[in-house]
PDB file of C-alpha atoms in Angstrom:
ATOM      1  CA  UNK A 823       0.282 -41.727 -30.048  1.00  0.00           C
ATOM      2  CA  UNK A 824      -1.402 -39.952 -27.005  1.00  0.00           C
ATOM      3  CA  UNK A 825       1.975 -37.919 -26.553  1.00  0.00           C
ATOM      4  CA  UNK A 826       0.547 -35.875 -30.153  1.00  0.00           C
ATOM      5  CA  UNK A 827      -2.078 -33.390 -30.735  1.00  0.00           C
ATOM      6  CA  UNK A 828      -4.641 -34.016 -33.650  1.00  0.00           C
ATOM      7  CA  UNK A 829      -6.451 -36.704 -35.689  1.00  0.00           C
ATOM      8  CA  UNK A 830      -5.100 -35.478 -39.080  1.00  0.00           C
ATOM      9  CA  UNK A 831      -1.378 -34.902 -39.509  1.00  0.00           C
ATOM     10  CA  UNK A 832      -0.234 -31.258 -38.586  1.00  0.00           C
ATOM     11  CA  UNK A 833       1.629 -30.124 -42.337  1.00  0.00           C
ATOM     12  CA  UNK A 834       5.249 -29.112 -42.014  1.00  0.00           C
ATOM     13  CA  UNK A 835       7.374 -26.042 -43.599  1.00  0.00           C
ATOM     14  CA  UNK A 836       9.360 -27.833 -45.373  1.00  0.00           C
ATOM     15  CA  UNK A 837       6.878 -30.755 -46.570  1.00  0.00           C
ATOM     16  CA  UNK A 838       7.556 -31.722 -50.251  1.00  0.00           C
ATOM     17  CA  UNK A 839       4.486 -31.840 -52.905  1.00  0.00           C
ATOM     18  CA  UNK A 840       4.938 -35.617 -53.359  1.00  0.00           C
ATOM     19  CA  UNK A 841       6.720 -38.435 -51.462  1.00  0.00           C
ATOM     20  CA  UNK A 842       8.683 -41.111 -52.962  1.00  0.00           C
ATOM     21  CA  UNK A 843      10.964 -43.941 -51.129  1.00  0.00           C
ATOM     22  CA  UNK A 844      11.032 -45.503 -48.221  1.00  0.00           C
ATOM     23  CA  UNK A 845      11.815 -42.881 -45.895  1.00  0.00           C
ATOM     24  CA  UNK A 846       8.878 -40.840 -47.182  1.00  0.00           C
ATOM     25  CA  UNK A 847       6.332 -43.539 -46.655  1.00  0.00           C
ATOM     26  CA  UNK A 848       7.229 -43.666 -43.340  1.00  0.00           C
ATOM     27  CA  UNK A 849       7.162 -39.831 -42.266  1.00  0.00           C
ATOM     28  CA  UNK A 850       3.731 -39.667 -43.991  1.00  0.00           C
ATOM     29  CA  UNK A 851       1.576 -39.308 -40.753  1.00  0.00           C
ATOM     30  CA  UNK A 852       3.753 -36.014 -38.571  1.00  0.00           C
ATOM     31  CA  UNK A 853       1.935 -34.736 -35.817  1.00  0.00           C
ATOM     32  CA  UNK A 854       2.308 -31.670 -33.456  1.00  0.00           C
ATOM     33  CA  UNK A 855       3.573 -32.961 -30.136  1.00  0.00           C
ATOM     34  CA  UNK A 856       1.554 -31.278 -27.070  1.00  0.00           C
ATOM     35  CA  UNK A 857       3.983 -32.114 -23.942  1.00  0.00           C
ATOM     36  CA  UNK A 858       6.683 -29.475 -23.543  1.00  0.00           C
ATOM     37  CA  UNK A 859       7.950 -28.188 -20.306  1.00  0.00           C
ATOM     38  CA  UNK A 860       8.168 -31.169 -18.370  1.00  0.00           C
ATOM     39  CA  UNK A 861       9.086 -30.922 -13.935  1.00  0.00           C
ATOM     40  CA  UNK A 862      11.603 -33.526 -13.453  1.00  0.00           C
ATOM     41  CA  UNK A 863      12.625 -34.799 -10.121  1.00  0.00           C
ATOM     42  CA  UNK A 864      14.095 -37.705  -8.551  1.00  0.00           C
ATOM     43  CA  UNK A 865      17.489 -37.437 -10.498  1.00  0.00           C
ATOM     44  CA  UNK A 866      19.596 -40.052  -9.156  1.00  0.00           C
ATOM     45  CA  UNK A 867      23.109 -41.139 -10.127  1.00  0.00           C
ATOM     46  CA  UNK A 868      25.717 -43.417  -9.720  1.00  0.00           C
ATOM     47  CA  UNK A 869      29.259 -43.202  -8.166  1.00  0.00           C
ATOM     48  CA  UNK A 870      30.033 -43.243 -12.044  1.00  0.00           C
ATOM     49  CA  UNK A 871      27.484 -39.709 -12.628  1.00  0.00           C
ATOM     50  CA  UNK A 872      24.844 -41.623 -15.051  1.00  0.00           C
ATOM     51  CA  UNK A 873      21.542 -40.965 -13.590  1.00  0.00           C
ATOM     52  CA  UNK A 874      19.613 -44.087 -12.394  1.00  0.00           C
ATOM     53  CA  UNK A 875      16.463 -42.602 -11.687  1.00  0.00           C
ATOM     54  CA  UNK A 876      14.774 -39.893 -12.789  1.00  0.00           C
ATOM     55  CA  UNK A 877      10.680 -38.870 -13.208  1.00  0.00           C
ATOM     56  CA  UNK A 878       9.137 -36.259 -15.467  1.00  0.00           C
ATOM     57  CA  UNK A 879       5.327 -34.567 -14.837  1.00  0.00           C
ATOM     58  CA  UNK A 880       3.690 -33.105 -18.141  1.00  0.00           C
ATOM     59  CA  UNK A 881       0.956 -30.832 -17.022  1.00  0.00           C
ATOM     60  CA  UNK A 882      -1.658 -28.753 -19.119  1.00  0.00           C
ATOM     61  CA  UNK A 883      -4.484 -26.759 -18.965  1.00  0.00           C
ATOM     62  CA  UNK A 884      -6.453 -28.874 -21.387  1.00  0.00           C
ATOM     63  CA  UNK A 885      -4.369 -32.628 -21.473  1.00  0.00           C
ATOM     64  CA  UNK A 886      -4.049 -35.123 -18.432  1.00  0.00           C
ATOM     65  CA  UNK A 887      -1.365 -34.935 -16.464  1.00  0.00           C
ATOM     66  CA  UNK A 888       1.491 -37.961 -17.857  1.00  0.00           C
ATOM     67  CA  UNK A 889       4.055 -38.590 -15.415  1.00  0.00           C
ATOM     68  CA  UNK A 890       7.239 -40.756 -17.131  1.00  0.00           C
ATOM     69  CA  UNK A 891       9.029 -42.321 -15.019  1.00  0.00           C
ATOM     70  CA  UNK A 892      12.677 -44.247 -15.781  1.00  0.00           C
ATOM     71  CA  UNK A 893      14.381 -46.265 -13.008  1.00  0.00           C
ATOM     72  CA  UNK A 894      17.792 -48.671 -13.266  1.00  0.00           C
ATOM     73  CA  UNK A 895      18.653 -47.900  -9.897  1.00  0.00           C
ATOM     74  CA  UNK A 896      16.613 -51.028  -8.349  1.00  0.00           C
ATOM     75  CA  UNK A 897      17.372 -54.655  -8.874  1.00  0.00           C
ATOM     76  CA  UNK A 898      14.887 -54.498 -11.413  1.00  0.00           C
ATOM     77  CA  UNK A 899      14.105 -51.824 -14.618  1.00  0.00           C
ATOM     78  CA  UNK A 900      11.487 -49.823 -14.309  1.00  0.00           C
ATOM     79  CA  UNK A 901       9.759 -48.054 -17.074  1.00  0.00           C
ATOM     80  CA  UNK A 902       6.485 -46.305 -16.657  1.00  0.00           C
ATOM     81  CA  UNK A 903       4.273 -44.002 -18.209  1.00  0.00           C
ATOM     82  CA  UNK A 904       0.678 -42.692 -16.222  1.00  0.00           C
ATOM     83  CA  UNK A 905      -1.738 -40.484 -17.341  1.00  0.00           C
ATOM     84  CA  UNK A 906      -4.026 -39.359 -15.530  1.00  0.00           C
ATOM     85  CA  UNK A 907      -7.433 -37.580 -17.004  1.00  0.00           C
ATOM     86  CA  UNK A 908     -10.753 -36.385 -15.614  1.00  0.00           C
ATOM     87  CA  UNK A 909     -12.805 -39.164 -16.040  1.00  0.00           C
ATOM     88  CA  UNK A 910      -9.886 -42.248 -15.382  1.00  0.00           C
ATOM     89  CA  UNK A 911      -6.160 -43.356 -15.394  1.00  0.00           C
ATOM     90  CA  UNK A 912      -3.767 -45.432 -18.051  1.00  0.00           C
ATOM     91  CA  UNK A 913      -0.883 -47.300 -16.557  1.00  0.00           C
ATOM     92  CA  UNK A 914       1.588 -48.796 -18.629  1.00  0.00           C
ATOM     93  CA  UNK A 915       5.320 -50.214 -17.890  1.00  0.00           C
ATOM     94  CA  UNK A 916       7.225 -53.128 -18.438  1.00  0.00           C
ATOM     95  CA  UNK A 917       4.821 -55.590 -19.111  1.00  0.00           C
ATOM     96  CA  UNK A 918       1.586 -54.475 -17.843  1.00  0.00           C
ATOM     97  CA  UNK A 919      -1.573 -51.895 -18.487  1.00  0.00           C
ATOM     98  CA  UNK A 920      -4.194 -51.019 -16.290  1.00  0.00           C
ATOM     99  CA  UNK A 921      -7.047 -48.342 -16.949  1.00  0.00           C
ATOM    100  CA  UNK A 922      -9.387 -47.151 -14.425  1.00  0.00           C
ATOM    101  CA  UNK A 923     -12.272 -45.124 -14.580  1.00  0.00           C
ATOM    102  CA  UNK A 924     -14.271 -43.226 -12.657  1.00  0.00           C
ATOM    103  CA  UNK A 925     -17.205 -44.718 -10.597  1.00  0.00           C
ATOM    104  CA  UNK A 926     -19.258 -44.346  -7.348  1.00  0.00           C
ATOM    105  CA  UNK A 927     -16.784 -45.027  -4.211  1.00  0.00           C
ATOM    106  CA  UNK A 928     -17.068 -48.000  -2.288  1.00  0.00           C
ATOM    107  CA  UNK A 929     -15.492 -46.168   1.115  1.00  0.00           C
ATOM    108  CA  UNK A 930     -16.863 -43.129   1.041  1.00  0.00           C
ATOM    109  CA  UNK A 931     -20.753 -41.920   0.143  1.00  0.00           C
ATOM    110  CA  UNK A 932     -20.945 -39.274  -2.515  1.00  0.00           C
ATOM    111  CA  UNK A 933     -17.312 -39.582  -3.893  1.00  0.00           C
ATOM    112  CA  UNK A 934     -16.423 -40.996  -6.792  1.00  0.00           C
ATOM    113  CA  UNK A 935     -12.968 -43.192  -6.961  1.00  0.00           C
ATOM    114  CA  UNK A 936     -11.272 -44.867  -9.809  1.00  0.00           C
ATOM    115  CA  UNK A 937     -11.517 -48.347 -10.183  1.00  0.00           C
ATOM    116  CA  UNK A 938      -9.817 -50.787 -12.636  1.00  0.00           C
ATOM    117  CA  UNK A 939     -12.165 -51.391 -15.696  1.00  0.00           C
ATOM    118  CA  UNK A 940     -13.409 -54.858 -16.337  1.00  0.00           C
ATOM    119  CA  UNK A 941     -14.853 -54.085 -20.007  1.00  0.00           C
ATOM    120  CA  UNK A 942     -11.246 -53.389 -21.338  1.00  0.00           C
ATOM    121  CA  UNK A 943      -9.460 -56.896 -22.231  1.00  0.00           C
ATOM    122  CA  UNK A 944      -5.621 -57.405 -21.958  1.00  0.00           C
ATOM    123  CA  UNK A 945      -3.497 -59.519 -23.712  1.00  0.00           C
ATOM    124  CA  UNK A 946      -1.202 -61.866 -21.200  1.00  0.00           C
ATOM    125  CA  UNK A 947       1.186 -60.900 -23.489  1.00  0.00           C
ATOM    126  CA  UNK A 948       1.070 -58.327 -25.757  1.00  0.00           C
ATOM    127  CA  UNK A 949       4.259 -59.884 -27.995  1.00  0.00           C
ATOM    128  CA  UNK A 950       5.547 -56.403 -28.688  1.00  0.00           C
ATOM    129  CA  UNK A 951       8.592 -56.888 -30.111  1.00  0.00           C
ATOM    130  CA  UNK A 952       7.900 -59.704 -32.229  1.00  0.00           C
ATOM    131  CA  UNK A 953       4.868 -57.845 -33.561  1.00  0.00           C
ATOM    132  CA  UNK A 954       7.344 -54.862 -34.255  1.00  0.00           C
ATOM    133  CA  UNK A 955       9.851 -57.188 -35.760  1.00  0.00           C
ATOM    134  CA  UNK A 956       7.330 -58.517 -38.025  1.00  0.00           C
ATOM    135  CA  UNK A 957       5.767 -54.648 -38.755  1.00  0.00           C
ATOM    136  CA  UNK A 958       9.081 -53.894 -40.138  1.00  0.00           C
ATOM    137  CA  UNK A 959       9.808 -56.630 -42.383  1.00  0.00           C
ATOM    138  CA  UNK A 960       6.233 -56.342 -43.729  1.00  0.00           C
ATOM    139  CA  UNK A 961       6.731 -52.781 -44.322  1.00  0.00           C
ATOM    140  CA  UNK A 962       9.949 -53.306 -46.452  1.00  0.00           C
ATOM    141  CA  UNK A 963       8.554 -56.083 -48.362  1.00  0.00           C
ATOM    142  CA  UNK A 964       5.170 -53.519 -49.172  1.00  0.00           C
ATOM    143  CA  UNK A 965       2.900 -55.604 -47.325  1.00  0.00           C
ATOM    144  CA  UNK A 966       1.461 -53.261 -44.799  1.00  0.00           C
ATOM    145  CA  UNK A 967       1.859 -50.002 -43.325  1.00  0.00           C
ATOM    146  CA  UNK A 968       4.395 -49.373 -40.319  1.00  0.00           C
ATOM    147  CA  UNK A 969       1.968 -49.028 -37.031  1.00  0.00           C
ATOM    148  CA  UNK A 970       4.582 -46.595 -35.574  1.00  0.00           C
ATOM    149  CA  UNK A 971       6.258 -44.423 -37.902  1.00  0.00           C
ATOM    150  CA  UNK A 972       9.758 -43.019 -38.256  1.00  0.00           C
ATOM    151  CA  UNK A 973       8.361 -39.637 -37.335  1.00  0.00           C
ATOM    152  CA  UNK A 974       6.654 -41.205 -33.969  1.00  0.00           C
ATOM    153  CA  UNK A 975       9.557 -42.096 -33.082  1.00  0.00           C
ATOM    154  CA  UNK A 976      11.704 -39.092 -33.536  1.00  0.00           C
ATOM    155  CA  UNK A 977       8.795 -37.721 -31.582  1.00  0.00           C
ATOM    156  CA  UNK A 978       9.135 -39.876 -28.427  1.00  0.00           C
ATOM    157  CA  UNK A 979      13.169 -39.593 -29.040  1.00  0.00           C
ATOM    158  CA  UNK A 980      12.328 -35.836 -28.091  1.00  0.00           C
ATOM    159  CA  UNK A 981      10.688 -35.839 -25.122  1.00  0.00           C
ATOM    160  CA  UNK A 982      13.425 -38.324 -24.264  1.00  0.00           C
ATOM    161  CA  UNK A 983      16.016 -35.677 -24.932  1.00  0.00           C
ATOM    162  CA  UNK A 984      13.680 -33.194 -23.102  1.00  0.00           C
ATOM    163  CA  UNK A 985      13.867 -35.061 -19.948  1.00  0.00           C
ATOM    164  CA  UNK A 986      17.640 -35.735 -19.950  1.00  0.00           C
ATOM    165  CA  UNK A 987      18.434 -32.087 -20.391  1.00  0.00           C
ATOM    166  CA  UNK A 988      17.379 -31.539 -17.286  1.00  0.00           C
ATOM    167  CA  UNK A 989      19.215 -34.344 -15.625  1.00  0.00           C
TER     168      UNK A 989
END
């Protein structure tokens, strides 16, 4: 997940000497979680006071900035995530992913801009919640390993919860 720090998984205080069960198989991989802090702006709510709009900006001294942004306030939902890094940009929301990288400009002599990149192949559709479906049931029957485990989720749950304490 490129929300978490580190190839291998960061050990815990309270991590047991062996794992058993279900839940255990699926906490194996924990890692440290780099964005903290986050500015959040354009809180909007309701006449009822839920918020309908709000954006976060994760900044570091050594990560790419990853702006999150969460919108029911149009007649559409919008869910976005874009992080930005020296050498290019990922874009991902509700059905779609773009990544550009950096390359000579085409307006302007001796800049470089970002441009989308050809090499990188996306699926029409990427089938996501089939796939997960089908992750999970594989999983429980010992087939295969979950691709996203309980503690990346707990993980993106908290920088959820992050965000909406400041809202």
């Amino acid at each position: 997940m490129f929300l978490l720090e580190g190839i291998l998984p960061a050990k815990t205080d309270s991590e047991p000497e062996s794992h058993s069960g279900l839940l255990s198989r699926a906490q194996k991989s924990r890692y440290k979680p780099i964005l903290h802090n986050p500015v959040v702006s354009g809180i909007f709510r309701d006449d009822s006071g839920a918020v309908r709009n709000v954006t976060a900006l994760y900044e570091t001294s050594v990560r790419p900035c990853v702006t999150v942004s969460l919108s029911g306030r149009s007649k559409y939902f919008g869910f976005d995530i874009d992080i930005r890094g020296t050498e290019g940009r990922i874009c991902i929301g509700n059905g779609y992913l773009t990544i550009y990288k950096n390359a000579e400009s085409t307006l302007y002599t001796g800049f470089k801009s970002l441009t989308p990149d050809a090499s990188v192949k996306t699926p029409d559709k990427t089938l996501y919640f089939s796939n997960m479906v089908q992750n999970a049931v594989d999983f429980l029957d010992g087939k295969s390993e979950l691709k996203s485990t309980l503690q990346n989720g707990i993980d993106a749950l908290r920088v959820l919860e992050e965000i909406k304490s400041f809202c």
